mmCIF file of C-alpha atoms and ligand atoms in Angstrom:
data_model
loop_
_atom_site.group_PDB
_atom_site.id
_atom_site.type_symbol
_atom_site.label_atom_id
_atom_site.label_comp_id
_atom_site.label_asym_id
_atom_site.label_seq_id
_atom_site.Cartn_x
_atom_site.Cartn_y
_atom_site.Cartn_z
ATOM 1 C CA UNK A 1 -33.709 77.102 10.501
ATOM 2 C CA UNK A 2 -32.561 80.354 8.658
ATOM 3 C CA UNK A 3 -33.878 81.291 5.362
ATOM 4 C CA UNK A 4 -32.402 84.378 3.411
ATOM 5 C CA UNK A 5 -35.922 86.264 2.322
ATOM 6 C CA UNK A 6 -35.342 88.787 -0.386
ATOM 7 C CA UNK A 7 -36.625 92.145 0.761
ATOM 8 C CA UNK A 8 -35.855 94.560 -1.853
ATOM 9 C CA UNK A 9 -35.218 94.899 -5.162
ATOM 10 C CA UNK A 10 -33.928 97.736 -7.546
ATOM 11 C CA UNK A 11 -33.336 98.657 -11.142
ATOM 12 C CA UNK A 12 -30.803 100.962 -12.613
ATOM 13 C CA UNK A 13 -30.290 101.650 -16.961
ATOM 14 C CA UNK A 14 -28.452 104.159 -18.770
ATOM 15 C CA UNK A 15 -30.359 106.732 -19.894
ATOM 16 C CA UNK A 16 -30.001 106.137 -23.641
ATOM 17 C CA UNK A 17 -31.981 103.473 -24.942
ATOM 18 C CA UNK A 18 -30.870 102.373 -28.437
ATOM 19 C CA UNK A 19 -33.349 100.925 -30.513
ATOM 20 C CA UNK A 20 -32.980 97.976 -33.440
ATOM 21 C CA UNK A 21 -33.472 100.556 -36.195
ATOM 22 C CA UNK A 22 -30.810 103.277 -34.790
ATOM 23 C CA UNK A 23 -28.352 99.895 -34.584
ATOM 24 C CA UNK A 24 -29.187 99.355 -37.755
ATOM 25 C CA UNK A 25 -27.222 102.722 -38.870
ATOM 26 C CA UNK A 26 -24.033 101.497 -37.710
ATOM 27 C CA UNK A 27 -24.305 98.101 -38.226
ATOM 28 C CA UNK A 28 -25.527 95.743 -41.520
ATOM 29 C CA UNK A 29 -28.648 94.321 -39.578
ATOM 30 C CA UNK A 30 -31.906 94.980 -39.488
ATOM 31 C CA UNK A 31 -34.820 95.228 -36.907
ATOM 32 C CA UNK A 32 -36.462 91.747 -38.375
ATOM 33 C CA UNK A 33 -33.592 89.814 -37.797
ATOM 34 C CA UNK A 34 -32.578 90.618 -34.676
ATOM 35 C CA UNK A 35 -36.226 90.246 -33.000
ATOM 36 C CA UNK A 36 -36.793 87.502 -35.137
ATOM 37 C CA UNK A 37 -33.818 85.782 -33.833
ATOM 38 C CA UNK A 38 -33.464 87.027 -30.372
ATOM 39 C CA UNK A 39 -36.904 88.967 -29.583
ATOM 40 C CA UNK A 40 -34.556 91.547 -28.164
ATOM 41 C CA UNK A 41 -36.072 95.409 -29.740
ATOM 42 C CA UNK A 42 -33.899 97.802 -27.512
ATOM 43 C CA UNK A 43 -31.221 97.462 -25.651
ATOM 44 C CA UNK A 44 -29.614 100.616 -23.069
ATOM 45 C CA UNK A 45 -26.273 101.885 -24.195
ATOM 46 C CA UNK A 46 -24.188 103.828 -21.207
ATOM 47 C CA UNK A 47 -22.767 106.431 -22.014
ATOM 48 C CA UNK A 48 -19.115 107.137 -20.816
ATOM 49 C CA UNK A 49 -20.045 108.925 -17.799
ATOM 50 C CA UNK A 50 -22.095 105.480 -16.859
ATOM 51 C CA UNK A 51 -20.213 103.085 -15.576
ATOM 52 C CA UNK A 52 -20.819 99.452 -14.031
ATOM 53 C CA UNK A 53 -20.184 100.987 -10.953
ATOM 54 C CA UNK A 54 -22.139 103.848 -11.005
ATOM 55 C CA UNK A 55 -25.231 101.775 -12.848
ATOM 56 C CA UNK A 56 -24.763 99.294 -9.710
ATOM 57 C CA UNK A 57 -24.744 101.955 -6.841
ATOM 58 C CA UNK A 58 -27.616 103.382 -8.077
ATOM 59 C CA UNK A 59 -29.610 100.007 -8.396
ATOM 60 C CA UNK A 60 -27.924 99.209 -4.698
ATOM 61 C CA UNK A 61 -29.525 102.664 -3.359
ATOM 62 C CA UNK A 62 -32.907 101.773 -5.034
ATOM 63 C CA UNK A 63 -33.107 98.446 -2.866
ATOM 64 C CA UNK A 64 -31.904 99.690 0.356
ATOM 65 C CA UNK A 65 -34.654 102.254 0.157
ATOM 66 C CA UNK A 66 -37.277 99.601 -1.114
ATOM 67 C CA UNK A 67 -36.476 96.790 2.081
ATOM 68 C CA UNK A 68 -36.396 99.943 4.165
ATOM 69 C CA UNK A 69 -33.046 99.423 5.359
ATOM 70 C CA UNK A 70 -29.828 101.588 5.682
ATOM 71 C CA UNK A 71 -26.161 100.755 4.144
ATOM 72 C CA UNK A 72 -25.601 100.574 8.032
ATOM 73 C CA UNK A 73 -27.278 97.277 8.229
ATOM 74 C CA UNK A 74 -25.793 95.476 5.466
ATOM 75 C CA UNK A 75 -22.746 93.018 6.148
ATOM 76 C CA UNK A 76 -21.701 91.816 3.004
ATOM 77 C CA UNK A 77 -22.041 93.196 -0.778
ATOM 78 C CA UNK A 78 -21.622 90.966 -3.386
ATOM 79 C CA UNK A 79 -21.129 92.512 -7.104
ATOM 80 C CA UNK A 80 -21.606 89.788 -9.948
ATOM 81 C CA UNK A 81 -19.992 91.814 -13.080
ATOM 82 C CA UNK A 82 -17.611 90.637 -16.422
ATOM 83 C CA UNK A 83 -16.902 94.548 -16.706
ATOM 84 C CA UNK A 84 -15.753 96.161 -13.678
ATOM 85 C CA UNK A 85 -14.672 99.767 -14.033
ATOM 86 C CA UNK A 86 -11.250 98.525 -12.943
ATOM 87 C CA UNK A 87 -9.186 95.243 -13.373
ATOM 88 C CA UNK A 88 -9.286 95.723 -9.302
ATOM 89 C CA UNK A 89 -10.108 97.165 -6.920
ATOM 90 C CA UNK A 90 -13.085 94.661 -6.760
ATOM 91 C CA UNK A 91 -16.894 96.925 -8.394
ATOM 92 C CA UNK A 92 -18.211 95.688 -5.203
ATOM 93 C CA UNK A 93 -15.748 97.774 -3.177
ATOM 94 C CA UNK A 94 -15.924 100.898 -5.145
ATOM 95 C CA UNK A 95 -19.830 100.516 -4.850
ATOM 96 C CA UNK A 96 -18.968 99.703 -1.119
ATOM 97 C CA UNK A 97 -17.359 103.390 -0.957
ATOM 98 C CA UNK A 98 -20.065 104.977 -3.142
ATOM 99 C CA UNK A 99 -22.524 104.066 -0.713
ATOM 100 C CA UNK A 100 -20.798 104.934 2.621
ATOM 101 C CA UNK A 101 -20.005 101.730 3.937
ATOM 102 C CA UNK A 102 -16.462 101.180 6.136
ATOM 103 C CA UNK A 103 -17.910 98.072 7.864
ATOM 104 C CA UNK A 104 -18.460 94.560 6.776
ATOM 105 C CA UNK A 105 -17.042 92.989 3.403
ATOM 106 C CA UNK A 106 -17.406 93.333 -0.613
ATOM 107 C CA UNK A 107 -15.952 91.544 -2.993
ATOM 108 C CA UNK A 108 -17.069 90.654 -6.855
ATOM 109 C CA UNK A 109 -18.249 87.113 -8.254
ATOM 110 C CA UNK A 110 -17.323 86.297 -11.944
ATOM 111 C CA UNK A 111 -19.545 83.844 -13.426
ATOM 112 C CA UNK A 112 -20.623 85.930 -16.863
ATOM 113 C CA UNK A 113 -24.323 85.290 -17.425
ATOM 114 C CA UNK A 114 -24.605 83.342 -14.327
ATOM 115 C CA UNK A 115 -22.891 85.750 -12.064
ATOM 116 C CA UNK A 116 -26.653 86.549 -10.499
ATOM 117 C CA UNK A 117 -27.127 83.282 -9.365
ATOM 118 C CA UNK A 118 -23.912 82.457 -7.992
ATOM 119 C CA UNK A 119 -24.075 85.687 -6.128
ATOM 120 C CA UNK A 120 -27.048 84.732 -4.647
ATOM 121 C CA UNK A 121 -26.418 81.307 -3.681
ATOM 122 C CA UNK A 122 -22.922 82.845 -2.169
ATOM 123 C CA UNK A 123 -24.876 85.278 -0.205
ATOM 124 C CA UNK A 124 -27.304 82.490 0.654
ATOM 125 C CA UNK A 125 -24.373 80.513 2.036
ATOM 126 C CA UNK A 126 -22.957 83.551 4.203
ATOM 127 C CA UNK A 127 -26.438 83.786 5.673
ATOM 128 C CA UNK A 128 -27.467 80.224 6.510
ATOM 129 C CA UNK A 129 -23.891 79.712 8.102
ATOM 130 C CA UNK A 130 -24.832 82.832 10.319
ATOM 131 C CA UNK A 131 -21.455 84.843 8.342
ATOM 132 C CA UNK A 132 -24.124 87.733 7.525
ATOM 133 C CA UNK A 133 -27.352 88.897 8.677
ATOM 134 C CA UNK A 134 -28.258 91.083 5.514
ATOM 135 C CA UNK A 135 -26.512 90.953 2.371
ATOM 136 C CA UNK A 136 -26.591 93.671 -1.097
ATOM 137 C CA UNK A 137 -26.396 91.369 -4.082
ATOM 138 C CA UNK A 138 -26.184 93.294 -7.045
ATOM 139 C CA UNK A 139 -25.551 92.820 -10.926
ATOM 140 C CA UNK A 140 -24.219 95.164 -12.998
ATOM 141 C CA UNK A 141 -22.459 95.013 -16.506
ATOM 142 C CA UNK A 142 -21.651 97.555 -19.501
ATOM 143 C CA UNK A 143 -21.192 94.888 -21.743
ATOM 144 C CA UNK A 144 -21.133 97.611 -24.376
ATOM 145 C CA UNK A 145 -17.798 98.626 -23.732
ATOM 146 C CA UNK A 146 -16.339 94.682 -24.165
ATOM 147 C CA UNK A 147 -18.409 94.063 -28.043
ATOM 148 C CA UNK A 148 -16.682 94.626 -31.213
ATOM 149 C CA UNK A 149 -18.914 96.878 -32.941
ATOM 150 C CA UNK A 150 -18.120 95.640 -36.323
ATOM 151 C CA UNK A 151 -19.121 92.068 -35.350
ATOM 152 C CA UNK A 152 -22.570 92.051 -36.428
ATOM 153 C CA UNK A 153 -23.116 88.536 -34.693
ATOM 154 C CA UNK A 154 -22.811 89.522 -31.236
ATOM 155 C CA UNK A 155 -23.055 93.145 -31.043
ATOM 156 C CA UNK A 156 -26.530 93.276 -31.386
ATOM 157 C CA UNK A 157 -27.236 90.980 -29.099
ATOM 158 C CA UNK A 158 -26.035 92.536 -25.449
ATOM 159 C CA UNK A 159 -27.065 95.180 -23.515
ATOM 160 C CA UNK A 160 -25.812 97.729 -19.852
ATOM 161 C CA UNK A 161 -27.976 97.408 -16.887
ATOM 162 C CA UNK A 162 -28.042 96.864 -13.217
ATOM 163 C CA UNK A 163 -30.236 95.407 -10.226
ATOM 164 C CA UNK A 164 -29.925 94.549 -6.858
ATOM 165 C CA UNK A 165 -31.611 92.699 -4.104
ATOM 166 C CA UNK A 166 -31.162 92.717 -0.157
ATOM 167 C CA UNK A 167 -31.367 89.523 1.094
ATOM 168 C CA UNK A 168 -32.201 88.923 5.288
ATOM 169 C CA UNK A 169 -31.949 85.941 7.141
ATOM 170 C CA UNK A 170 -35.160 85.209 9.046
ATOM 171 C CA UNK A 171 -36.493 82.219 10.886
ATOM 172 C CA UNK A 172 -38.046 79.350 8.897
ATOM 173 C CA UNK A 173 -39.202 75.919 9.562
ATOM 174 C CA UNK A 174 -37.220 74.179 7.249
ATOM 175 C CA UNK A 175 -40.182 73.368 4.960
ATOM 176 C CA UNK A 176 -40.525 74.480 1.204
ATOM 177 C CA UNK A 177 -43.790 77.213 2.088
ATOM 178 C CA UNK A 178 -40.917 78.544 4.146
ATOM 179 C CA UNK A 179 -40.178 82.408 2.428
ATOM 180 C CA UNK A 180 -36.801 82.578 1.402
ATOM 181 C CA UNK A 181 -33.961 80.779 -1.067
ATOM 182 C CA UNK A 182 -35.840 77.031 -0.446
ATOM 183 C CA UNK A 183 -32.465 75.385 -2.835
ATOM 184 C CA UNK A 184 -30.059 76.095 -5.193
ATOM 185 C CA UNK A 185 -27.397 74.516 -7.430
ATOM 186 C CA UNK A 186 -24.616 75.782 -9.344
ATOM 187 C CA UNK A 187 -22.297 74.098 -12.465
ATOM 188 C CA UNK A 188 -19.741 74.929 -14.618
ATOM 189 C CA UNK A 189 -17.971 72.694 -17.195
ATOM 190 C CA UNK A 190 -14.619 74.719 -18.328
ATOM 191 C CA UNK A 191 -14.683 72.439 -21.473
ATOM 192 C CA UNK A 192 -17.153 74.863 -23.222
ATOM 193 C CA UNK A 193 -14.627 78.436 -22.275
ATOM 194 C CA UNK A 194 -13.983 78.943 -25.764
ATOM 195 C CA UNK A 195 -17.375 79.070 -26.990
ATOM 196 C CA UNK A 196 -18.222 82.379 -25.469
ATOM 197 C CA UNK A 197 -15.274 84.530 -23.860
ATOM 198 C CA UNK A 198 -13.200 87.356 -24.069
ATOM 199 C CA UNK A 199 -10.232 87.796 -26.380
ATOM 200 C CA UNK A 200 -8.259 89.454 -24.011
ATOM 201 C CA UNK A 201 -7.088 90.140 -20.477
ATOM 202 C CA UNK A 202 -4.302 91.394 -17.852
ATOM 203 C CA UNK A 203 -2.233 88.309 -17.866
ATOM 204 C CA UNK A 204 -2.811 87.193 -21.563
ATOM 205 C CA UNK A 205 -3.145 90.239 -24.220
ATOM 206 C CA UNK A 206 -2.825 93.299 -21.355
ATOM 207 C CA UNK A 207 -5.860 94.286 -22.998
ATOM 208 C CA UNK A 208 -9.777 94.282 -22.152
ATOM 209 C CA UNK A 209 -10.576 92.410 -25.049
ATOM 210 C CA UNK A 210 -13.682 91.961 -27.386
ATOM 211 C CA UNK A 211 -16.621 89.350 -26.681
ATOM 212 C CA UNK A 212 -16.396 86.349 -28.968
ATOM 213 C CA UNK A 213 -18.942 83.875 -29.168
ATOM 214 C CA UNK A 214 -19.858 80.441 -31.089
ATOM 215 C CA UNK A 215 -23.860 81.638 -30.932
ATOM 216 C CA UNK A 216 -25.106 78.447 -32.169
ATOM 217 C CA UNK A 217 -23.084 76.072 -29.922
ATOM 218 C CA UNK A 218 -24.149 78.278 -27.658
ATOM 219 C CA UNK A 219 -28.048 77.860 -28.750
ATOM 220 C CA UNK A 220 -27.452 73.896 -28.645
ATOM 221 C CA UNK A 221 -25.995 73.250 -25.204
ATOM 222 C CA UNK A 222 -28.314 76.307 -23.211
ATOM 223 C CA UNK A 223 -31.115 74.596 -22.998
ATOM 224 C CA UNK A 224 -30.387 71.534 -21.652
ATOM 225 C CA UNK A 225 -27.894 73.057 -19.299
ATOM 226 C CA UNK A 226 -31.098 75.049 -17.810
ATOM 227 C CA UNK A 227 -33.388 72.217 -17.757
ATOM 228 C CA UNK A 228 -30.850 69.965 -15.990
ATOM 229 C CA UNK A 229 -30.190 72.614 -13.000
ATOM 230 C CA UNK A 230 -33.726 73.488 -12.844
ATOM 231 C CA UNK A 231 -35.075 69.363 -12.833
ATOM 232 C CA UNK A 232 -32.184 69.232 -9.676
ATOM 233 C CA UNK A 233 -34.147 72.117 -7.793
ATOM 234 C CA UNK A 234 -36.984 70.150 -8.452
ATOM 235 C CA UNK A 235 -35.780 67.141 -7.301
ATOM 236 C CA UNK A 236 -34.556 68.979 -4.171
ATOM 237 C CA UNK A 237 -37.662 70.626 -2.652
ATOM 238 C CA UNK A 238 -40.125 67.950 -3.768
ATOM 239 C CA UNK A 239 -41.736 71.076 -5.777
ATOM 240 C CA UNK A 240 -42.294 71.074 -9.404
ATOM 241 C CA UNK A 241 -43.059 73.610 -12.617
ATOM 242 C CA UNK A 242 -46.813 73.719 -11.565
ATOM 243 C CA UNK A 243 -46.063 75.076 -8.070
ATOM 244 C CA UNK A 244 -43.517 77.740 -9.603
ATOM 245 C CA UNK A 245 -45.729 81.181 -9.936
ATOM 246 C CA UNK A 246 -43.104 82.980 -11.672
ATOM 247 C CA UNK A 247 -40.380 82.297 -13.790
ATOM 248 C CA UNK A 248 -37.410 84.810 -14.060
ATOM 249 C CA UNK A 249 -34.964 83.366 -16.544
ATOM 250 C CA UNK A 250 -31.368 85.199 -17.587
ATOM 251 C CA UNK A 251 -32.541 87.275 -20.621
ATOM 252 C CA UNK A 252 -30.304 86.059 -23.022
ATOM 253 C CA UNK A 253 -32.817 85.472 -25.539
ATOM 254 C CA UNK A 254 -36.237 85.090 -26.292
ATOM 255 C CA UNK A 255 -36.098 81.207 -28.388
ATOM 256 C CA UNK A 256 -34.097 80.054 -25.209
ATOM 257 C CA UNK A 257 -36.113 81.162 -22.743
ATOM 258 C CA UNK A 258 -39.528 79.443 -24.204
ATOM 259 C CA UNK A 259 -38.020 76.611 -25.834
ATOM 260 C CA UNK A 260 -36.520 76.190 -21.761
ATOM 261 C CA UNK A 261 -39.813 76.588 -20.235
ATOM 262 C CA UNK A 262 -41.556 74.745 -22.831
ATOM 263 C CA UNK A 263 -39.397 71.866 -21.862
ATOM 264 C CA UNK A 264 -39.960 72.124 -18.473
ATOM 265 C CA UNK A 265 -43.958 72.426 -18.986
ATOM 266 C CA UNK A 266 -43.718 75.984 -17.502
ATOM 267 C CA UNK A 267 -46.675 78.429 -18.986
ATOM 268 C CA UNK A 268 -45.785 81.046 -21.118
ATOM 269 C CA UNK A 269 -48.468 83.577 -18.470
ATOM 270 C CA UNK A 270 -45.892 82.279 -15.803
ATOM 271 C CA UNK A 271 -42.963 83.546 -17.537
ATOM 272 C CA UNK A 272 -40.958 87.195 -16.758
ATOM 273 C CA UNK A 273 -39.699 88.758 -20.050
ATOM 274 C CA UNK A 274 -37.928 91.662 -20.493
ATOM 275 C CA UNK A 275 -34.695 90.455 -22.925
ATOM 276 C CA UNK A 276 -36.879 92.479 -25.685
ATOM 277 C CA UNK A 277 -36.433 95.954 -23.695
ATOM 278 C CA UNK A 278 -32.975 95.191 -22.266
ATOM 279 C CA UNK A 279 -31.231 92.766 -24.455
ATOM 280 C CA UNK A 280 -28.693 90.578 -22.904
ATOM 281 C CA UNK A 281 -27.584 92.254 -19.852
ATOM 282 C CA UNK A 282 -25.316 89.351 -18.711
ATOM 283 C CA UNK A 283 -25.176 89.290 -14.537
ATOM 284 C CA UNK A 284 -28.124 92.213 -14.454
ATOM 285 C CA UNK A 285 -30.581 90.698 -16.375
ATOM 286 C CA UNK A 286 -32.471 88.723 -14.052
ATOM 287 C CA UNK A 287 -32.749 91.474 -11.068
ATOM 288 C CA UNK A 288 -33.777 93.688 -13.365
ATOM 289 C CA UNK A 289 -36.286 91.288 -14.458
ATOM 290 C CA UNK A 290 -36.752 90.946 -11.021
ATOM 291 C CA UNK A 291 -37.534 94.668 -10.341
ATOM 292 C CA UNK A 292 -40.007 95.015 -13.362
ATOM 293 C CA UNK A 293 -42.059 92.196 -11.962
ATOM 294 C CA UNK A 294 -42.254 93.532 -8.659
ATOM 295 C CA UNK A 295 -43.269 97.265 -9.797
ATOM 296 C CA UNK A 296 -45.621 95.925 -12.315
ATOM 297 C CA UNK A 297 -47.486 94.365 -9.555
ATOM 298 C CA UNK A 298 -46.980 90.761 -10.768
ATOM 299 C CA UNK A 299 -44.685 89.057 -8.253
ATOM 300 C CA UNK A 300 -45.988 89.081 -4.758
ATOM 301 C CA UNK A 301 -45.034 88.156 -1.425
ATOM 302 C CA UNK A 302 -45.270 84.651 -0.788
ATOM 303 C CA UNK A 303 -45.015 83.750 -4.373
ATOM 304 C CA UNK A 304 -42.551 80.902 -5.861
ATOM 305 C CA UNK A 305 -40.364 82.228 -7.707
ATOM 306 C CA UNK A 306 -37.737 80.292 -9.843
ATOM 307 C CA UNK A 307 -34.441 81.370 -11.344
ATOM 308 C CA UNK A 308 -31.696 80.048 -14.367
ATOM 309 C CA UNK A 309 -29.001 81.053 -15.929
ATOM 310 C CA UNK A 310 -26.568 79.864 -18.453
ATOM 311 C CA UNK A 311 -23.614 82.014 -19.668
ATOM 312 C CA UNK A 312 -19.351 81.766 -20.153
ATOM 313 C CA UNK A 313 -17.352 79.101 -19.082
ATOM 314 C CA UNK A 314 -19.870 77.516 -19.633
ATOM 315 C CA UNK A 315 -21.209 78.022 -15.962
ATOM 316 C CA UNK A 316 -24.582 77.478 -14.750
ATOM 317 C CA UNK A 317 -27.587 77.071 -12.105
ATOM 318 C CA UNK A 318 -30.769 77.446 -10.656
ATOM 319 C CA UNK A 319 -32.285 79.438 -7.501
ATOM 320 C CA UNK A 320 -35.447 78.359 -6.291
ATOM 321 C CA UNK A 321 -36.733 81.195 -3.927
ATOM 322 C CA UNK A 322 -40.208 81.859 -2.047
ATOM 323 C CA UNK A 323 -41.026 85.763 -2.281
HETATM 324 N N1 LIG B 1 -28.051 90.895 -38.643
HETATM 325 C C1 LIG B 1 -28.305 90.326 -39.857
HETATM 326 N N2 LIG B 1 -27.791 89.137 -40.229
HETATM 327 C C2 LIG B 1 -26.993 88.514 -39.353
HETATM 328 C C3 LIG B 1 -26.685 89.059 -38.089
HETATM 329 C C4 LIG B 1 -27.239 90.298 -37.749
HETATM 330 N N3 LIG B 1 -27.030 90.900 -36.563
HETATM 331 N N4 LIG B 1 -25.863 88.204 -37.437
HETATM 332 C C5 LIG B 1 -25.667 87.143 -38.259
HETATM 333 N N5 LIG B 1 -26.338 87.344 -39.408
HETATM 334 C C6 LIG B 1 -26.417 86.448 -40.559
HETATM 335 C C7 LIG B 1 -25.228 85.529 -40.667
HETATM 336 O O1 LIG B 1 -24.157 86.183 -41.336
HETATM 337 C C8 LIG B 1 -25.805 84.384 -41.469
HETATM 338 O O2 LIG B 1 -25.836 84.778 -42.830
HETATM 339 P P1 LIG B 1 -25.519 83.698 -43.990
HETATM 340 O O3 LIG B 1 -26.583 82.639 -43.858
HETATM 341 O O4 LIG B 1 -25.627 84.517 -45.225
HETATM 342 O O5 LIG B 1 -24.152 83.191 -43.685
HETATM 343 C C9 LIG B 1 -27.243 84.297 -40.996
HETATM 344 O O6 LIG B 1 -27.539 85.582 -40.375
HETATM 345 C C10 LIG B 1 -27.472 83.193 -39.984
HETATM 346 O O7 LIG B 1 -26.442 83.274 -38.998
HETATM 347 P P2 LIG B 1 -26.393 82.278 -37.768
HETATM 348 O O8 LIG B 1 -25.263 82.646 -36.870
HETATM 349 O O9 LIG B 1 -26.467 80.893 -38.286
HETATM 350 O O10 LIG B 1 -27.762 82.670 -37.079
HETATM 351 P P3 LIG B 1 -28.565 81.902 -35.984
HETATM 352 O O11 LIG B 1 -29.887 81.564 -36.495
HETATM 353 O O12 LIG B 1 -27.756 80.827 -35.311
HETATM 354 O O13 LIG B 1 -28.794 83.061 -34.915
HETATM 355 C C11 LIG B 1 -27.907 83.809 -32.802
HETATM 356 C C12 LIG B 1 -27.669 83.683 -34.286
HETATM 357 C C13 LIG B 1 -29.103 84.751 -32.569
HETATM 358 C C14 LIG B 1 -26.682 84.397 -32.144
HETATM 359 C C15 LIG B 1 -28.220 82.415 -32.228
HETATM 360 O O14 LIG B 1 -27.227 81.496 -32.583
HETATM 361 C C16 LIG B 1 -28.368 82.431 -30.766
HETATM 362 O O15 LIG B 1 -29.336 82.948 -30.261
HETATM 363 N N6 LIG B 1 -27.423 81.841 -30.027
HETATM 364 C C17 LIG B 1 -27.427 81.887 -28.609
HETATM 365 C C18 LIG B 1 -26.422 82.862 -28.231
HETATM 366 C C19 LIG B 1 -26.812 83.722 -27.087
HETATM 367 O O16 LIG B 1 -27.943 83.998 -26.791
HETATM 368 N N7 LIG B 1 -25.802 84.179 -26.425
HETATM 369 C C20 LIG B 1 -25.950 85.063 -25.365
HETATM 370 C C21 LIG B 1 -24.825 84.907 -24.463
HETATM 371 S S1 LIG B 1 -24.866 83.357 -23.703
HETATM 372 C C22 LIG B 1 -26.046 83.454 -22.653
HETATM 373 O O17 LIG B 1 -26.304 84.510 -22.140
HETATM 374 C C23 LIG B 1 -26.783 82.228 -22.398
#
């Protein structure tokens, strides 16, 4: 059967890195708070010449190069953003242009937080029904230019950023030491929208809009909604949290992410962190997670490597993937 094996991986921030102190000049918070509350220290700030797209394309180039393949070989790109440069054209297609590519398809996934995950699973579907032979999934955000800077509760909390990963179908035998995406599942529950969103948009406000969020309803329902899609992958593959070599969570924050693998008797060694360096990135965080713990040496082929996210909507899931 086909399996869609990740063979690259890339990482692209804007060049400014803005630490909790130098927030702490514009904004009545303080260094303590924040990493006591979030673990988050830095977070990268683009600056207006950096744009989702441009952070994207650059993470997109960094892959391609890393699986060794050209833009020529790539079927499908698949942008998971909240902040595309434009209402449309789609990120995905102006990254599509940025890298040379006439052929194939591109569009952008919307799933906030999540978008990764979907993306993946999407790309996964295009591959196992023999759609695409190689697809660029890439997550990019500049979440900086959606946050109300005089909104202390939120603005401290997010972060710009983008990663990407080329995914390839290749023969497997349908078994779960097969390399590849071995499951995934995806949820979203429209109930929760108005406890993280956007005040604005085209057809409402014909504005972009500032980030508002209900933090601690947000706190109370994430990690159950991550345990839940996770126990289903679980459940799926016969596999459980001792088999999993590597955790890569959406860096939303650092209580959610051990209280979450606390839960599911995941060890702290086993788990990727990086929401202290990059803050929330939204739909980048976990490939750039991604990328750290492949240039750090840590995640290897062959390795099991599990995936979450929880984010606006509320939407959710889980992508359990062999290295
Ligand atoms: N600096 C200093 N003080 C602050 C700040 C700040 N940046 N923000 C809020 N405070 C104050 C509040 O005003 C309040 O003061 P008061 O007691 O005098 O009224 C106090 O800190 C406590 O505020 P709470 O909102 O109750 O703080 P809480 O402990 O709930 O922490 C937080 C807030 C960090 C947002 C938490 O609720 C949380 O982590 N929620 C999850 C949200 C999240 O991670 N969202 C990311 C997007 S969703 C996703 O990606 C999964």
């Amino acid at each position: 059967m086909k399996r869609s094996v990740i063979i690259g991986s890339g990482a692209a921030l804007p060049r400014n890195a803005v630490s909790n102190d130098e927030l702490a000049k514009r904004v009545d918070t303080s260094d303590e708070w924040i990493r006591q509350r979030t673990g988050i220290e830095q977070r990268y700030i683009a600056d207006a010449d950096e744009t989702t797209a441009s952070l994207g394309e650059a993470a997109a180039r960094k892959a391609l190069a890393d699986a060794d393949v050209s833009i020529e070989d790539i079927d499908l790109i698949i942008c998971a953003t909240s902040t595309p440069d434009n209402t449309f054209p789609a990120t995905a297609v102006n990254i599509q242009h940025r890298l040379g590519m006439t052929h194939g398809a591109a569009f952008d996934m919307q799933a906030v937080c999540s978008g990764f995950v979907f993306a993946v699973t999407t790309a996964n579907t295009y591959i196992m029904s023999g759609q695409a032979d190689r697809v660029l999934v890439i997550g990019a955000e500049t979440f900086s230019r959606i946050l109300d800077w005089e909104d202390r509760t939120t603005c401290v909390l997010f972060g710009d950023g983008a990663g990407a990963v080329v995914l390839e179908a290749q023969e497997g035998v349908g078994l779960s030491n097969d390399r590849g995406v071995l499951t995934s599942h995806l949820r979203s529950d429209g109930s929760h929208r108005d406890k993280l969103y956007v005040d604005g948009g085209p057809s409402t406000t014909a504005t972009v809009g500032h980030l508002r969020m209900q933090g601690r309803e947000v706190f109370k329902h994430a990690v159950a909604m991550i345990t839940d899609v996770i126990e289903d992958a679980f459940a799926a593959t016969g596999l459980s949290a001792d088999d999993i070599d590597w955790f890569i969570p959406h860096q939303a924050n650092r209580r959610i992410i051990d209280a979450s693998a606390k839960k599911l008797n995941i060890a702290p060694e086993k788990v990727v962190i990086t929401v202290s360096q990059h803050g929330n990135t939204s739909a980048a965080s976990i490939p750039l997670a991604i990328d750290s713990a492949r240039h750090d040496g840590r995640l290897k082929k062959g390795d099991l490597v599990l995936l979450e996210a929880m984010g606006g909507g509320f939407t959710w899931g889980s992508v359990l993937v062999r290295w």
